[in-house]
Amino acid sequence: MLMPKKVKHRKWHKGRKRGLGIASRSLELNFGTFGLKALSHGWITARQLEAARRALTHYLKRGGRVWIRIFPDKPVTKKGAEVPMGGGKGAPDHFVVVVKPGTILFEMEGVTLDKAQEAMRLASYKLPVKTRFLTRE
């Protein structure tokens, strides 16, 4: 699973829902000819990202090349089961990436259009955000 080697702060704030907006970076295909673009907001966990990557590469059977354009670097904390209120913030549990509409999630090249479309469809089922398939014109 993807996770940072080191983070500046061990525990982060959750963030608020104000000014969600749309992505201002990672908007265009830079590496491959096909891509998967997010259409909604959300947190994608490292596990979900790995599941999507596995579905994608499993369908391609080592054909083509795949780029993951996002990286889970935000730590999410969790308290143990049946821990009473108080006692501070929980320990870091897993990592997520905050995704805004318009962000490119995956790119690929070296495969046919229909094979790329099917692979991206299988990968999108593993993700908690709405997505769209892109091609480079």
mmCIF file of C-alpha atoms in Angstrom:
data_model
loop_
_atom_site.group_PDB
_atom_site.id
_atom_site.type_symbol
_atom_site.label_atom_id
_atom_site.label_comp_id
_atom_site.label_asym_id
_atom_site.label_seq_id
_atom_site.Cartn_x
_atom_site.Cartn_y
_atom_site.Cartn_z
ATOM 1 C CA MET A 1 0.000 0.000 0.000
ATOM 2 C CA LEU A 2 1.053 3.572 -0.623
ATOM 3 C CA MET A 3 2.022 5.628 2.413
ATOM 4 C CA PRO A 4 4.538 8.405 3.043
ATOM 5 C CA LYS A 5 7.908 7.535 4.579
ATOM 6 C CA LYS A 6 7.639 10.532 6.866
ATOM 7 C CA VAL A 7 5.118 13.312 7.527
ATOM 8 C CA LYS A 8 5.802 16.714 9.035
ATOM 9 C CA HIS A 9 2.899 16.395 11.486
ATOM 10 C CA ARG A 10 1.750 13.008 12.757
ATOM 11 C CA LYS A 11 -1.896 14.046 13.243
ATOM 12 C CA TRP A 12 -3.712 16.389 10.856
ATOM 13 C CA HIS A 13 -6.958 18.311 11.129
ATOM 14 C CA LYS A 14 -9.868 16.709 9.329
ATOM 15 C CA GLY A 15 -10.671 19.733 7.164
ATOM 16 C CA ARG A 16 -13.993 21.443 6.618
ATOM 17 C CA LYS A 17 -16.543 21.228 3.833
ATOM 18 C CA ARG A 18 -16.371 24.928 2.938
ATOM 19 C CA GLY A 19 -14.915 25.964 -0.402
ATOM 20 C CA LEU A 20 -14.711 22.452 -1.785
ATOM 21 C CA GLY A 21 -14.364 23.817 -5.312
ATOM 22 C CA ILE A 22 -12.768 22.020 -8.226
ATOM 23 C CA ALA A 23 -9.197 20.840 -8.721
ATOM 24 C CA SER A 24 -6.632 23.367 -9.896
ATOM 25 C CA ARG A 25 -3.864 20.861 -10.648
ATOM 26 C CA SER A 26 -3.669 17.387 -12.237
ATOM 27 C CA LEU A 27 -6.322 18.422 -14.752
ATOM 28 C CA GLU A 28 -4.823 17.088 -17.987
ATOM 29 C CA LEU A 29 -3.312 13.843 -19.223
ATOM 30 C CA ASN A 30 0.463 14.284 -18.952
ATOM 31 C CA PHE A 31 1.835 10.754 -19.319
ATOM 32 C CA GLY A 32 -0.571 8.352 -21.032
ATOM 33 C CA THR A 33 -3.219 8.424 -23.742
ATOM 34 C CA PHE A 34 -6.121 7.269 -21.532
ATOM 35 C CA GLY A 35 -7.105 8.459 -18.070
ATOM 36 C CA LEU A 36 -9.593 8.247 -15.226
ATOM 37 C CA LYS A 37 -10.879 11.586 -13.922
ATOM 38 C CA ALA A 38 -12.743 12.220 -10.656
ATOM 39 C CA LEU A 39 -16.127 13.949 -10.957
ATOM 40 C CA SER A 40 -16.913 14.281 -7.235
ATOM 41 C CA HIS A 41 -15.249 15.096 -3.921
ATOM 42 C CA GLY A 42 -14.014 12.468 -1.536
ATOM 43 C CA TRP A 43 -11.260 10.772 0.403
ATOM 44 C CA ILE A 44 -9.618 7.819 -1.313
ATOM 45 C CA THR A 45 -7.805 5.529 1.104
ATOM 46 C CA ALA A 46 -4.546 3.769 0.309
ATOM 47 C CA ARG A 47 -6.400 0.437 0.342
ATOM 48 C CA GLN A 48 -8.977 1.615 -2.191
ATOM 49 C CA LEU A 49 -6.223 2.980 -4.421
ATOM 50 C CA GLU A 50 -4.334 -0.324 -4.254
ATOM 51 C CA ALA A 51 -7.516 -2.301 -5.022
ATOM 52 C CA ALA A 52 -8.170 -0.119 -8.091
ATOM 53 C CA ARG A 53 -4.559 -0.484 -9.248
ATOM 54 C CA ARG A 54 -4.739 -4.274 -8.879
ATOM 55 C CA ALA A 55 -8.022 -4.490 -10.809
ATOM 56 C CA LEU A 56 -6.534 -2.367 -13.570
ATOM 57 C CA THR A 57 -3.241 -4.243 -13.922
ATOM 58 C CA HIS A 58 -4.932 -7.648 -13.554
ATOM 59 C CA TYR A 59 -7.209 -6.919 -16.507
ATOM 60 C CA LEU A 60 -4.330 -5.612 -18.651
ATOM 61 C CA LYS A 61 -2.257 -8.775 -17.989
ATOM 62 C CA ARG A 62 1.079 -6.891 -17.922
ATOM 63 C CA GLY A 63 0.229 -5.029 -21.132
ATOM 64 C CA GLY A 64 0.620 -1.276 -21.443
ATOM 65 C CA ARG A 65 1.864 1.133 -18.827
ATOM 66 C CA VAL A 66 -0.016 2.635 -15.855
ATOM 67 C CA TRP A 67 0.602 5.828 -13.856
ATOM 68 C CA ILE A 68 -1.030 6.620 -10.509
ATOM 69 C CA ARG A 69 -1.394 10.406 -10.347
ATOM 70 C CA ILE A 70 -2.471 10.699 -6.699
ATOM 71 C CA PHE A 71 -0.728 9.779 -3.457
ATOM 72 C CA PRO A 72 -2.299 9.205 0.000
ATOM 73 C CA ASP A 73 -0.377 11.502 2.350
ATOM 74 C CA LYS A 74 -3.071 12.651 4.809
ATOM 75 C CA PRO A 75 -3.072 10.642 8.069
ATOM 76 C CA VAL A 76 -6.470 9.698 9.517
ATOM 77 C CA THR A 77 -6.617 8.882 13.215
ATOM 78 C CA LYS A 78 -8.835 6.384 14.985
ATOM 79 C CA LYS A 79 -9.470 5.588 18.632
ATOM 80 C CA GLY A 80 -9.684 2.021 19.868
ATOM 81 C CA ALA A 81 -12.946 0.125 20.313
ATOM 82 C CA GLU A 82 -14.968 0.988 23.437
ATOM 83 C CA VAL A 83 -12.694 3.860 24.463
ATOM 84 C CA PRO A 84 -14.568 6.457 26.551
ATOM 85 C CA MET A 85 -14.918 10.106 25.502
ATOM 86 C CA GLY A 86 -11.954 12.329 26.270
ATOM 87 C CA GLY A 87 -8.381 11.163 26.411
ATOM 88 C CA GLY A 88 -7.304 13.105 23.343
ATOM 89 C CA LYS A 89 -7.056 12.330 19.668
ATOM 90 C CA GLY A 90 -6.547 8.732 18.533
ATOM 91 C CA ALA A 91 -3.459 7.224 16.947
ATOM 92 C CA PRO A 92 -2.869 7.452 13.162
ATOM 93 C CA ASP A 93 -4.703 4.541 11.532
ATOM 94 C CA HIS A 94 -4.444 4.916 7.746
ATOM 95 C CA PHE A 95 -3.671 7.417 4.985
ATOM 96 C CA VAL A 96 -6.005 9.068 2.479
ATOM 97 C CA VAL A 97 -5.795 11.466 -0.450
ATOM 98 C CA VAL A 98 -8.320 14.308 -0.729
ATOM 99 C CA VAL A 99 -9.760 14.319 -4.260
ATOM 100 C CA LYS A 100 -11.597 17.209 -5.895
ATOM 101 C CA PRO A 101 -13.640 17.092 -9.114
ATOM 102 C CA GLY A 102 -11.368 17.282 -12.147
ATOM 103 C CA THR A 103 -8.389 15.438 -10.651
ATOM 104 C CA ILE A 104 -6.797 12.793 -12.874
ATOM 105 C CA LEU A 105 -6.465 9.577 -10.843
ATOM 106 C CA PHE A 106 -4.900 7.088 -13.274
ATOM 107 C CA GLU A 107 -3.301 7.251 -16.709
ATOM 108 C CA MET A 108 -2.354 4.469 -19.105
ATOM 109 C CA GLU A 109 -0.934 3.890 -22.551
ATOM 110 C CA GLY A 110 0.113 1.035 -24.807
ATOM 111 C CA VAL A 111 -3.293 -0.676 -24.988
ATOM 112 C CA THR A 112 -6.314 -0.443 -27.298
ATOM 113 C CA LEU A 113 -9.220 1.905 -26.566
ATOM 114 C CA ASP A 114 -11.735 -0.809 -25.631
ATOM 115 C CA LYS A 115 -9.221 -2.615 -23.387
ATOM 116 C CA ALA A 116 -8.348 0.667 -21.636
ATOM 117 C CA GLN A 117 -12.020 1.544 -21.184
ATOM 118 C CA GLU A 118 -12.820 -1.818 -19.607
ATOM 119 C CA ALA A 119 -9.772 -1.699 -17.312
ATOM 120 C CA MET A 120 -10.668 1.814 -16.098
ATOM 121 C CA ARG A 121 -14.290 0.736 -15.557
ATOM 122 C CA LEU A 122 -13.145 -2.129 -13.322
ATOM 123 C CA ALA A 123 -10.826 0.225 -11.413
ATOM 124 C CA SER A 124 -13.574 2.832 -10.951
ATOM 125 C CA TYR A 125 -15.771 0.280 -9.155
ATOM 126 C CA LYS A 126 -13.178 0.174 -6.376
ATOM 127 C CA LEU A 127 -13.207 3.947 -5.794
ATOM 128 C CA PRO A 128 -15.637 5.980 -3.647
ATOM 129 C CA VAL A 129 -15.886 8.881 -6.143
ATOM 130 C CA LYS A 130 -17.702 9.228 -9.465
ATOM 131 C CA THR A 131 -15.306 9.010 -12.392
ATOM 132 C CA ARG A 132 -15.094 9.543 -16.148
ATOM 133 C CA PHE A 133 -12.908 7.884 -18.784
ATOM 134 C CA LEU A 134 -10.696 10.272 -20.785
ATOM 135 C CA THR A 135 -8.770 9.967 -24.032
ATOM 136 C CA ARG A 136 -6.140 12.268 -25.458
ATOM 137 C CA GLU A 137 -7.216 13.899 -28.707
#
